[in-house]
């Protein structure tokens, strides 16, 4: 009987870790020591006696981001790098500004689910399910609409209007990370071999060279 309880306990612990995103805090707060020399999974804690209100604060999310770039969008993050008090709390957010027909290119967040709310404008959003189906799930959102992107799935947003659009996103990690597919594939350092990419994308090496030159 005792062995059954041990097995049950191990299963509960395993599922708890599997279902968790960031680690759960074991104290009131663990303000990140962003400049500290200690390397851990996250950030080491600042001395609680030295914690101040500004450790939990960030201003300026009302300021539009500069969308004068090739993709026509700008993400303003509010994660642990900007708000050290988010360390161990498992959440973050951001603002995304879109020029007319601007895009937030296909990307993933390896450590977080994302929920998006449209504040202004009209956005086409979508995500792609994993292999082998690779099913595109997409919807056009209006002001006030909310959409969820499951953790680590490739997703995108696009402004489908002739006016600027704004969205606020929340993510289930203090540091969700972002992998922009085009940047990772065509802008890696050093380059991925062009013949490998040509075969993978069923094209020729000249086309791959041209795309890589843009990154």
PDB file of N, CA and C in Angstrom, residues 31-129:
ATOM      1  N   UNK A  31      12.390  39.878  -6.725  1.00  0.00           N
ATOM      2  CA  UNK A  31      12.728  40.904  -7.717  1.00  0.00           C
ATOM      3  C   UNK A  31      14.044  40.538  -8.385  1.00  0.00           C
ATOM      4  N   UNK A  32      14.069  40.533  -9.695  1.00  0.00           N
ATOM      5  CA  UNK A  32      15.245  40.081 -10.439  1.00  0.00           C
ATOM      6  C   UNK A  32      16.436  41.003 -10.225  1.00  0.00           C
ATOM      7  N   UNK A  33      17.561  40.394  -9.944  1.00  0.00           N
ATOM      8  CA  UNK A  33      18.830  41.112  -9.918  1.00  0.00           C
ATOM      9  C   UNK A  33      19.415  41.000 -11.319  1.00  0.00           C
ATOM     10  N   UNK A  34      19.021  41.918 -12.207  1.00  0.00           N
ATOM     11  CA  UNK A  34      19.350  41.817 -13.629  1.00  0.00           C
ATOM     12  C   UNK A  34      20.841  41.920 -13.908  1.00  0.00           C
ATOM     13  N   UNK A  35      21.570  42.543 -13.017  1.00  0.00           N
ATOM     14  CA  UNK A  35      23.013  42.710 -13.230  1.00  0.00           C
ATOM     15  C   UNK A  35      23.835  41.755 -12.373  1.00  0.00           C
ATOM     16  N   UNK A  36      23.171  40.851 -11.659  1.00  0.00           N
ATOM     17  CA  UNK A  36      23.880  39.939 -10.762  1.00  0.00           C
ATOM     18  C   UNK A  36      24.699  38.905 -11.507  1.00  0.00           C
ATOM     19  N   UNK A  37      25.761  38.397 -10.879  1.00  0.00           N
ATOM     20  CA  UNK A  37      26.647  37.419 -11.527  1.00  0.00           C
ATOM     21  C   UNK A  37      26.119  35.979 -11.463  1.00  0.00           C
ATOM     22  N   UNK A  38      25.091  35.750 -10.659  1.00  0.00           N
ATOM     23  CA  UNK A  38      24.592  34.385 -10.481  1.00  0.00           C
ATOM     24  C   UNK A  38      23.691  34.006 -11.640  1.00  0.00           C
ATOM     25  N   UNK A  39      23.952  32.851 -12.252  1.00  0.00           N
ATOM     26  CA  UNK A  39      23.151  32.367 -13.370  1.00  0.00           C
ATOM     27  C   UNK A  39      22.249  31.238 -12.889  1.00  0.00           C
ATOM     28  N   UNK A  40      20.938  31.457 -12.988  1.00  0.00           N
ATOM     29  CA  UNK A  40      19.948  30.454 -12.610  1.00  0.00           C
ATOM     30  C   UNK A  40      18.893  30.396 -13.702  1.00  0.00           C
ATOM     31  N   UNK A  41      17.907  29.516 -13.543  1.00  0.00           N
ATOM     32  CA  UNK A  41      16.810  29.424 -14.511  1.00  0.00           C
ATOM     33  C   UNK A  41      15.828  30.556 -14.230  1.00  0.00           C
ATOM     34  N   UNK A  42      16.146  31.709 -14.759  1.00  0.00           N
ATOM     35  CA  UNK A  42      15.435  32.945 -14.428  1.00  0.00           C
ATOM     36  C   UNK A  42      16.463  33.942 -13.960  1.00  0.00           C
ATOM     37  N   UNK A  43      16.208  34.622 -12.861  1.00  0.00           N
ATOM     38  CA  UNK A  43      17.176  35.560 -12.297  1.00  0.00           C
ATOM     39  C   UNK A  43      17.273  35.341 -10.801  1.00  0.00           C
ATOM     40  N   UNK A  44      18.442  35.607 -10.262  1.00  0.00           N
ATOM     41  CA  UNK A  44      18.620  35.585  -8.816  1.00  0.00           C
ATOM     42  C   UNK A  44      17.821  36.715  -8.185  1.00  0.00           C
ATOM     43  N   UNK A  45      17.512  36.579  -6.894  1.00  0.00           N
ATOM     44  CA  UNK A  45      16.683  37.557  -6.193  1.00  0.00           C
ATOM     45  C   UNK A  45      17.499  38.723  -5.657  1.00  0.00           C
ATOM     46  N   UNK A  46      16.948  39.881  -5.812  1.00  0.00           N
ATOM     47  CA  UNK A  46      17.476  41.071  -5.163  1.00  0.00           C
ATOM     48  C   UNK A  46      17.202  40.981  -3.661  1.00  0.00           C
ATOM     49  N   UNK A  47      18.070  41.541  -2.854  1.00  0.00           N
ATOM     50  CA  UNK A  47      17.843  41.570  -1.407  1.00  0.00           C
ATOM     51  C   UNK A  47      16.494  42.227  -1.124  1.00  0.00           C
ATOM     52  N   UNK A  48      15.553  41.521  -0.477  1.00  0.00           N
ATOM     53  CA  UNK A  48      14.217  42.093  -0.226  1.00  0.00           C
ATOM     54  C   UNK A  48      14.246  43.438   0.482  1.00  0.00           C
ATOM     55  N   UNK A  49      15.269  43.677   1.296  1.00  0.00           N
ATOM     56  CA  UNK A  49      15.359  44.948   2.016  1.00  0.00           C
ATOM     57  C   UNK A  49      15.659  46.116   1.079  1.00  0.00           C
ATOM     58  N   UNK A  50      16.157  45.795  -0.124  1.00  0.00           N
ATOM     59  CA  UNK A  50      16.499  46.848  -1.077  1.00  0.00           C
ATOM     60  C   UNK A  50      15.425  47.038  -2.148  1.00  0.00           C
ATOM     61  N   UNK A  51      14.352  46.276  -2.070  1.00  0.00           N
ATOM     62  CA  UNK A  51      13.275  46.353  -3.062  1.00  0.00           C
ATOM     63  C   UNK A  51      12.493  47.652  -2.894  1.00  0.00           C
ATOM     64  N   UNK A  52      12.173  48.282  -4.018  1.00  0.00           N
ATOM     65  CA  UNK A  52      11.401  49.523  -4.015  1.00  0.00           C
ATOM     66  C   UNK A  52      10.244  49.393  -4.996  1.00  0.00           C
ATOM     67  N   UNK A  53       9.315  50.346  -4.951  1.00  0.00           N
ATOM     68  CA  UNK A  53       8.114  50.294  -5.790  1.00  0.00           C
ATOM     69  C   UNK A  53       8.462  50.242  -7.274  1.00  0.00           C
ATOM     70  N   UNK A  54       9.520  50.940  -7.693  1.00  0.00           N
ATOM     71  CA  UNK A  54       9.875  50.979  -9.110  1.00  0.00           C
ATOM     72  C   UNK A  54      10.297  49.612  -9.653  1.00  0.00           C
ATOM     73  N   UNK A  55      10.636  48.675  -8.762  1.00  0.00           N
ATOM     74  CA  UNK A  55      10.960  47.323  -9.218  1.00  0.00           C
ATOM     75  C   UNK A  55       9.739  46.620  -9.807  1.00  0.00           C
ATOM     76  N   UNK A  56       8.551  47.120  -9.478  1.00  0.00           N
ATOM     77  CA  UNK A  56       7.302  46.519  -9.948  1.00  0.00           C
ATOM     78  C   UNK A  56       6.579  47.409 -10.957  1.00  0.00           C
ATOM     79  N   UNK A  57       7.294  48.370 -11.510  1.00  0.00           N
ATOM     80  CA  UNK A  57       6.659  49.431 -12.303  1.00  0.00           C
ATOM     81  C   UNK A  57       7.342  49.583 -13.654  1.00  0.00           C
ATOM     82  N   UNK A  58       6.528  49.919 -14.666  1.00  0.00           N
ATOM     83  CA  UNK A  58       7.040  50.335 -15.981  1.00  0.00           C
ATOM     84  C   UNK A  58       6.065  51.350 -16.546  1.00  0.00           C
ATOM     85  N   UNK A  59       6.558  52.462 -17.004  1.00  0.00           N
ATOM     86  CA  UNK A  59       5.713  53.460 -17.640  1.00  0.00           C
ATOM     87  C   UNK A  59       5.842  53.413 -19.153  1.00  0.00           C
ATOM     88  N   UNK A  60       4.938  54.105 -19.845  1.00  0.00           N
ATOM     89  CA  UNK A  60       5.096  54.325 -21.272  1.00  0.00           C
ATOM     90  C   UNK A  60       4.392  53.368 -22.203  1.00  0.00           C
ATOM     91  N   UNK A  61       3.589  52.437 -21.664  1.00  0.00           N
ATOM     92  CA  UNK A  61       2.916  51.506 -22.572  1.00  0.00           C
ATOM     93  C   UNK A  61       1.816  52.199 -23.373  1.00  0.00           C
ATOM     94  N   UNK A  62       1.509  53.438 -23.028  1.00  0.00           N
ATOM     95  CA  UNK A  62       0.544  54.229 -23.793  1.00  0.00           C
ATOM     96  C   UNK A  62       1.175  54.889 -25.013  1.00  0.00           C
ATOM     97  N   UNK A  63       2.506  54.813 -25.131  1.00  0.00           N
ATOM     98  CA  UNK A  63       3.212  55.486 -26.214  1.00  0.00           C
ATOM     99  C   UNK A  63       3.276  54.567 -27.433  1.00  0.00           C
ATOM    100  N   UNK A  64       2.808  55.018 -28.602  1.00  0.00           N
ATOM    101  CA  UNK A  64       2.856  54.174 -29.801  1.00  0.00           C
ATOM    102  C   UNK A  64       4.282  53.791 -30.172  1.00  0.00           C
ATOM    103  N   UNK A  65       4.465  52.536 -30.600  1.00  0.00           N
ATOM    104  CA  UNK A  65       5.764  52.097 -31.078  1.00  0.00           C
ATOM    105  C   UNK A  65       6.009  52.575 -32.499  1.00  0.00           C
ATOM    106  N   UNK A  66       7.274  52.667 -32.881  1.00  0.00           N
ATOM    107  CA  UNK A  66       7.661  53.137 -34.215  1.00  0.00           C
ATOM    108  C   UNK A  66       7.515  52.007 -35.223  1.00  0.00           C
ATOM    109  N   UNK A  67       6.553  52.119 -36.127  1.00  0.00           N
ATOM    110  CA  UNK A  67       6.288  51.069 -37.117  1.00  0.00           C
ATOM    111  C   UNK A  67       6.954  51.340 -38.460  1.00  0.00           C
ATOM    112  N   UNK A  68       7.867  52.317 -38.508  1.00  0.00           N
ATOM    113  CA  UNK A  68       8.556  52.641 -39.756  1.00  0.00           C
ATOM    114  C   UNK A  68       9.696  51.648 -39.982  1.00  0.00           C
ATOM    115  N   UNK A  69       9.344  50.432 -40.330  1.00  0.00           N
ATOM    116  CA  UNK A  69      10.310  49.367 -40.567  1.00  0.00           C
ATOM    117  C   UNK A  69       9.738  48.450 -41.650  1.00  0.00           C
ATOM    118  N   UNK A  70      10.519  47.513 -42.182  1.00  0.00           N
ATOM    119  CA  UNK A  70      10.037  46.702 -43.313  1.00  0.00           C
ATOM    120  C   UNK A  70       8.781  45.887 -43.046  1.00  0.00           C
ATOM    121  N   UNK A  71       8.517  45.498 -41.792  1.00  0.00           N
ATOM    122  CA  UNK A  71       7.334  44.683 -41.514  1.00  0.00           C
ATOM    123  C   UNK A  71       6.133  45.512 -41.061  1.00  0.00           C
ATOM    124  N   UNK A  72       6.362  46.772 -40.709  1.00  0.00           N
ATOM    125  CA  UNK A  72       5.248  47.657 -40.359  1.00  0.00           C
ATOM    126  C   UNK A  72       4.622  47.370 -39.015  1.00  0.00           C
ATOM    127  N   UNK A  73       5.411  46.874 -38.061  1.00  0.00           N
ATOM    128  CA  UNK A  73       4.886  46.664 -36.713  1.00  0.00           C
ATOM    129  C   UNK A  73       5.993  46.881 -35.697  1.00  0.00           C
ATOM    130  N   UNK A  74       5.586  47.080 -34.443  1.00  0.00           N
ATOM    131  CA  UNK A  74       6.548  47.266 -33.360  1.00  0.00           C
ATOM    132  C   UNK A  74       5.976  46.685 -32.075  1.00  0.00           C
ATOM    133  N   UNK A  75       6.736  45.792 -31.452  1.00  0.00           N
ATOM    134  CA  UNK A  75       6.340  45.210 -30.168  1.00  0.00           C
ATOM    135  C   UNK A  75       7.059  45.951 -29.058  1.00  0.00           C
ATOM    136  N   UNK A  76       6.298  46.418 -28.075  1.00  0.00           N
ATOM    137  CA  UNK A  76       6.866  47.031 -26.873  1.00  0.00           C
ATOM    138  C   UNK A  76       6.654  46.055 -25.722  1.00  0.00           C
ATOM    139  N   UNK A  77       7.695  45.357 -25.282  1.00  0.00           N
ATOM    140  CA  UNK A  77       7.509  44.324 -24.263  1.00  0.00           C
ATOM    141  C   UNK A  77       7.441  44.884 -22.850  1.00  0.00           C
ATOM    142  N   UNK A  78       6.771  44.153 -21.985  1.00  0.00           N
ATOM    143  CA  UNK A  78       6.755  44.446 -20.551  1.00  0.00           C
ATOM    144  C   UNK A  78       6.955  43.119 -19.835  1.00  0.00           C
ATOM    145  N   UNK A  79       8.205  42.637 -19.873  1.00  0.00           N
ATOM    146  CA  UNK A  79       8.536  41.376 -19.224  1.00  0.00           C
ATOM    147  C   UNK A  79       9.566  41.617 -18.128  1.00  0.00           C
ATOM    148  N   UNK A  80      10.208  40.569 -17.661  1.00  0.00           N
ATOM    149  CA  UNK A  80      11.108  40.705 -16.514  1.00  0.00           C
ATOM    150  C   UNK A  80      12.285  41.620 -16.815  1.00  0.00           C
ATOM    151  N   UNK A  81      12.652  41.762 -18.078  1.00  0.00           N
ATOM    152  CA  UNK A  81      13.750  42.658 -18.420  1.00  0.00           C
ATOM    153  C   UNK A  81      13.394  44.115 -18.176  1.00  0.00           C
ATOM    154  N   UNK A  82      12.106  44.447 -18.298  1.00  0.00           N
ATOM    155  CA  UNK A  82      11.650  45.819 -18.049  1.00  0.00           C
ATOM    156  C   UNK A  82      11.085  45.993 -16.629  1.00  0.00           C
ATOM    157  N   UNK A  83      10.530  44.918 -16.068  1.00  0.00           N
ATOM    158  CA  UNK A  83       9.911  44.976 -14.737  1.00  0.00           C
ATOM    159  C   UNK A  83      10.521  43.854 -13.897  1.00  0.00           C
ATOM    160  N   UNK A  84      11.614  44.122 -13.181  1.00  0.00           N
ATOM    161  CA  UNK A  84      12.284  43.061 -12.436  1.00  0.00           C
ATOM    162  C   UNK A  84      11.382  42.335 -11.440  1.00  0.00           C
ATOM    163  N   UNK A  85      10.338  43.020 -10.961  1.00  0.00           N
ATOM    164  CA  UNK A  85       9.426  42.393 -10.010  1.00  0.00           C
ATOM    165  C   UNK A  85       8.618  41.245 -10.584  1.00  0.00           C
ATOM    166  N   UNK A  86       8.625  41.070 -11.900  1.00  0.00           N
ATOM    167  CA  UNK A  86       7.924  39.938 -12.515  1.00  0.00           C
ATOM    168  C   UNK A  86       8.648  38.611 -12.303  1.00  0.00           C
ATOM    169  N   UNK A  87       9.896  38.667 -11.880  1.00  0.00           N
ATOM    170  CA  UNK A  87      10.674  37.439 -11.695  1.00  0.00           C
ATOM    171  C   UNK A  87       9.923  36.446 -10.813  1.00  0.00           C
ATOM    172  N   UNK A  88       9.761  35.231 -11.307  1.00  0.00           N
ATOM    173  CA  UNK A  88       9.073  34.089 -10.668  1.00  0.00           C
ATOM    174  C   UNK A  88       7.556  34.181 -10.691  1.00  0.00           C
ATOM    175  N   UNK A  89       6.977  35.257 -11.228  1.00  0.00           N
ATOM    176  CA  UNK A  89       5.517  35.425 -11.161  1.00  0.00           C
ATOM    177  C   UNK A  89       4.784  34.831 -12.370  1.00  0.00           C
ATOM    178  N   UNK A  90       5.508  34.474 -13.424  1.00  0.00           N
ATOM    179  CA  UNK A  90       4.909  33.708 -14.509  1.00  0.00           C
ATOM    180  C   UNK A  90       3.981  34.465 -15.439  1.00  0.00           C
ATOM    181  N   UNK A  91       4.121  35.785 -15.508  1.00  0.00           N
ATOM    182  CA  UNK A  91       3.296  36.571 -16.428  1.00  0.00           C
ATOM    183  C   UNK A  91       4.129  37.689 -17.040  1.00  0.00           C
ATOM    184  N   UNK A  92       3.674  38.173 -18.177  1.00  0.00           N
ATOM    185  CA  UNK A  92       4.228  39.372 -18.791  1.00  0.00           C
ATOM    186  C   UNK A  92       3.210  39.885 -19.789  1.00  0.00           C
ATOM    187  N   UNK A  93       3.505  41.010 -20.415  1.00  0.00           N
ATOM    188  CA  UNK A  93       2.576  41.568 -21.384  1.00  0.00           C
ATOM    189  C   UNK A  93       3.343  42.402 -22.384  1.00  0.00           C
ATOM    190  N   UNK A  94       2.627  42.987 -23.321  1.00  0.00           N
ATOM    191  CA  UNK A  94       3.260  43.855 -24.295  1.00  0.00           C
ATOM    192  C   UNK A  94       2.225  44.593 -25.115  1.00  0.00           C
ATOM    193  N   UNK A  95       2.704  45.575 -25.821  1.00  0.00           N
ATOM    194  CA  UNK A  95       1.877  46.349 -26.746  1.00  0.00           C
ATOM    195  C   UNK A  95       2.410  46.110 -28.150  1.00  0.00           C
ATOM    196  N   UNK A  96       1.510  45.926 -29.116  1.00  0.00           N
ATOM    197  CA  UNK A  96       1.918  45.764 -30.511  1.00  0.00           C
ATOM    198  C   UNK A  96       1.221  46.838 -31.339  1.00  0.00           C
ATOM    199  N   UNK A  97       2.022  47.647 -32.016  1.00  0.00           N
ATOM    200  CA  UNK A  97       1.506  48.671 -32.924  1.00  0.00           C
ATOM    201  C   UNK A  97       1.692  48.205 -34.365  1.00  0.00           C
ATOM    202  N   UNK A  98       0.687  48.478 -35.183  1.00  0.00           N
ATOM    203  CA  UNK A  98       0.715  48.081 -36.586  1.00  0.00           C
ATOM    204  C   UNK A  98       0.443  49.291 -37.472  1.00  0.00           C
ATOM    205  N   UNK A  99       1.300  49.500 -38.462  1.00  0.00           N
ATOM    206  CA  UNK A  99       0.984  50.434 -39.530  1.00  0.00           C
ATOM    207  C   UNK A  99      -0.081  49.791 -40.416  1.00  0.00           C
ATOM    208  N   UNK A 100      -0.750  50.563 -41.283  1.00  0.00           N
ATOM    209  CA  UNK A 100      -1.689  49.941 -42.220  1.00  0.00           C
ATOM    210  C   UNK A 100      -1.035  48.791 -42.986  1.00  0.00           C
ATOM    211  N   UNK A 101      -1.645  47.623 -42.918  1.00  0.00           N
ATOM    212  CA  UNK A 101      -1.182  46.398 -43.567  1.00  0.00           C
ATOM    213  C   UNK A 101       0.151  45.892 -43.014  1.00  0.00           C
ATOM    214  N   UNK A 102       0.525  46.393 -41.843  1.00  0.00           N
ATOM    215  CA  UNK A 102       1.719  45.874 -41.178  1.00  0.00           C
ATOM    216  C   UNK A 102       1.482  44.483 -40.616  1.00  0.00           C
ATOM    217  N   UNK A 103       2.556  43.735 -40.427  1.00  0.00           N
ATOM    218  CA  UNK A 103       2.449  42.366 -39.923  1.00  0.00           C
ATOM    219  C   UNK A 103       3.379  42.161 -38.725  1.00  0.00           C
ATOM    220  N   UNK A 104       2.955  41.278 -37.838  1.00  0.00           N
ATOM    221  CA  UNK A 104       3.847  40.687 -36.846  1.00  0.00           C
ATOM    222  C   UNK A 104       4.120  39.284 -37.377  1.00  0.00           C
ATOM    223  N   UNK A 105       5.294  39.051 -37.985  1.00  0.00           N
ATOM    224  CA  UNK A 105       5.506  37.854 -38.803  1.00  0.00           C
ATOM    225  C   UNK A 105       5.339  36.554 -38.016  1.00  0.00           C
ATOM    226  N   UNK A 106       5.161  35.435 -38.719  1.00  0.00           N
ATOM    227  CA  UNK A 106       5.035  34.140 -38.050  1.00  0.00           C
ATOM    228  C   UNK A 106       6.173  33.909 -37.055  1.00  0.00           C
ATOM    229  N   UNK A 107       5.806  33.557 -35.829  1.00  0.00           N
ATOM    230  CA  UNK A 107       6.777  33.383 -34.757  1.00  0.00           C
ATOM    231  C   UNK A 107       6.199  32.449 -33.701  1.00  0.00           C
ATOM    232  N   UNK A 108       7.016  32.058 -32.762  1.00  0.00           N
ATOM    233  CA  UNK A 108       6.555  31.261 -31.631  1.00  0.00           C
ATOM    234  C   UNK A 108       7.069  31.874 -30.336  1.00  0.00           C
ATOM    235  N   UNK A 109       6.391  31.546 -29.245  1.00  0.00           N
ATOM    236  CA  UNK A 109       6.875  31.847 -27.897  1.00  0.00           C
ATOM    237  C   UNK A 109       7.152  30.503 -27.225  1.00  0.00           C
ATOM    238  N   UNK A 110       8.415  30.125 -27.094  1.00  0.00           N
ATOM    239  CA  UNK A 110       8.722  28.777 -26.601  1.00  0.00           C
ATOM    240  C   UNK A 110       8.306  28.507 -25.166  1.00  0.00           C
ATOM    241  N   UNK A 111       8.033  29.569 -24.405  1.00  0.00           N
ATOM    242  CA  UNK A 111       7.734  29.353 -22.986  1.00  0.00           C
ATOM    243  C   UNK A 111       6.379  29.917 -22.554  1.00  0.00           C
ATOM    244  N   UNK A 112       5.499  30.241 -23.501  1.00  0.00           N
ATOM    245  CA  UNK A 112       4.274  30.903 -23.058  1.00  0.00           C
ATOM    246  C   UNK A 112       3.110  30.752 -24.025  1.00  0.00           C
ATOM    247  N   UNK A 113       1.910  30.665 -23.442  1.00  0.00           N
ATOM    248  CA  UNK A 113       0.658  30.896 -24.159  1.00  0.00           C
ATOM    249  C   UNK A 113       0.432  32.406 -24.211  1.00  0.00           C
ATOM    250  N   UNK A 114      -0.192  32.872 -25.290  1.00  0.00           N
ATOM    251  CA  UNK A 114      -0.441  34.306 -25.463  1.00  0.00           C
ATOM    252  C   UNK A 114      -1.932  34.554 -25.630  1.00  0.00           C
ATOM    253  N   UNK A 115      -2.412  35.628 -25.016  1.00  0.00           N
ATOM    254  CA  UNK A 115      -3.784  36.081 -25.231  1.00  0.00           C
ATOM    255  C   UNK A 115      -3.723  37.537 -25.683  1.00  0.00           C
ATOM    256  N   UNK A 116      -4.441  37.845 -26.762  1.00  0.00           N
ATOM    257  CA  UNK A 116      -4.353  39.155 -27.409  1.00  0.00           C
ATOM    258  C   UNK A 116      -5.711  39.841 -27.399  1.00  0.00           C
ATOM    259  N   UNK A 117      -5.696  41.148 -27.141  1.00  0.00           N
ATOM    260  CA  UNK A 117      -6.896  41.980 -27.202  1.00  0.00           C
ATOM    261  C   UNK A 117      -6.652  43.137 -28.163  1.00  0.00           C
ATOM    262  N   UNK A 118      -7.554  43.338 -29.100  1.00  0.00           N
ATOM    263  CA  UNK A 118      -7.444  44.447 -30.038  1.00  0.00           C
ATOM    264  C   UNK A 118      -7.989  45.720 -29.377  1.00  0.00           C
ATOM    265  N   UNK A 119      -7.160  46.754 -29.338  1.00  0.00           N
ATOM    266  CA  UNK A 119      -7.589  48.045 -28.782  1.00  0.00           C
ATOM    267  C   UNK A 119      -8.095  48.986 -29.865  1.00  0.00           C
ATOM    268  N   UNK A 120      -7.446  48.949 -31.018  1.00  0.00           N
ATOM    269  CA  UNK A 120      -7.840  49.806 -32.130  1.00  0.00           C
ATOM    270  C   UNK A 120      -7.584  49.066 -33.435  1.00  0.00           C
ATOM    271  N   UNK A 121      -8.472  49.258 -34.410  1.00  0.00           N
ATOM    272  CA  UNK A 121      -8.253  48.715 -35.733  1.00  0.00           C
ATOM    273  C   UNK A 121      -8.801  47.311 -35.918  1.00  0.00           C
ATOM    274  N   UNK A 122      -8.357  46.683 -36.992  1.00  0.00           N
ATOM    275  CA  UNK A 122      -8.798  45.342 -37.384  1.00  0.00           C
ATOM    276  C   UNK A 122      -7.574  44.481 -37.652  1.00  0.00           C
ATOM    277  N   UNK A 123      -7.517  43.312 -37.025  1.00  0.00           N
ATOM    278  CA  UNK A 123      -6.376  42.420 -37.180  1.00  0.00           C
ATOM    279  C   UNK A 123      -6.820  41.054 -37.671  1.00  0.00           C
ATOM    280  N   UNK A 124      -6.101  40.525 -38.648  1.00  0.00           N
ATOM    281  CA  UNK A 124      -6.204  39.110 -38.992  1.00  0.00           C
ATOM    282  C   UNK A 124      -5.166  38.374 -38.151  1.00  0.00           C
ATOM    283  N   UNK A 125      -5.595  37.356 -37.423  1.00  0.00           N
ATOM    284  CA  UNK A 125      -4.679  36.592 -36.588  1.00  0.00           C
ATOM    285  C   UNK A 125      -4.812  35.116 -36.940  1.00  0.00           C
ATOM    286  N   UNK A 126      -3.775  34.353 -36.634  1.00  0.00           N
ATOM    287  CA  UNK A 126      -3.862  32.925 -36.903  1.00  0.00           C
ATOM    288  C   UNK A 126      -2.719  32.165 -36.272  1.00  0.00           C
ATOM    289  N   UNK A 127      -2.929  30.859 -36.076  1.00  0.00           N
ATOM    290  CA  UNK A 127      -1.840  29.971 -35.664  1.00  0.00           C
ATOM    291  C   UNK A 127      -1.961  28.667 -36.430  1.00  0.00           C
ATOM    292  N   UNK A 128      -0.846  27.928 -36.476  1.00  0.00           N
ATOM    293  CA  UNK A 128      -0.767  26.683 -37.233  1.00  0.00           C
ATOM    294  C   UNK A 128      -0.545  25.529 -36.264  1.00  0.00           C
ATOM    295  N   UNK A 129      -1.357  24.480 -36.396  1.00  0.00           N
ATOM    296  CA  UNK A 129      -1.192  23.317 -35.531  1.00  0.00           C
ATOM    297  C   UNK A 129       0.065  22.546 -35.925  1.00  0.00           C
TER     298      UNK A 129
END
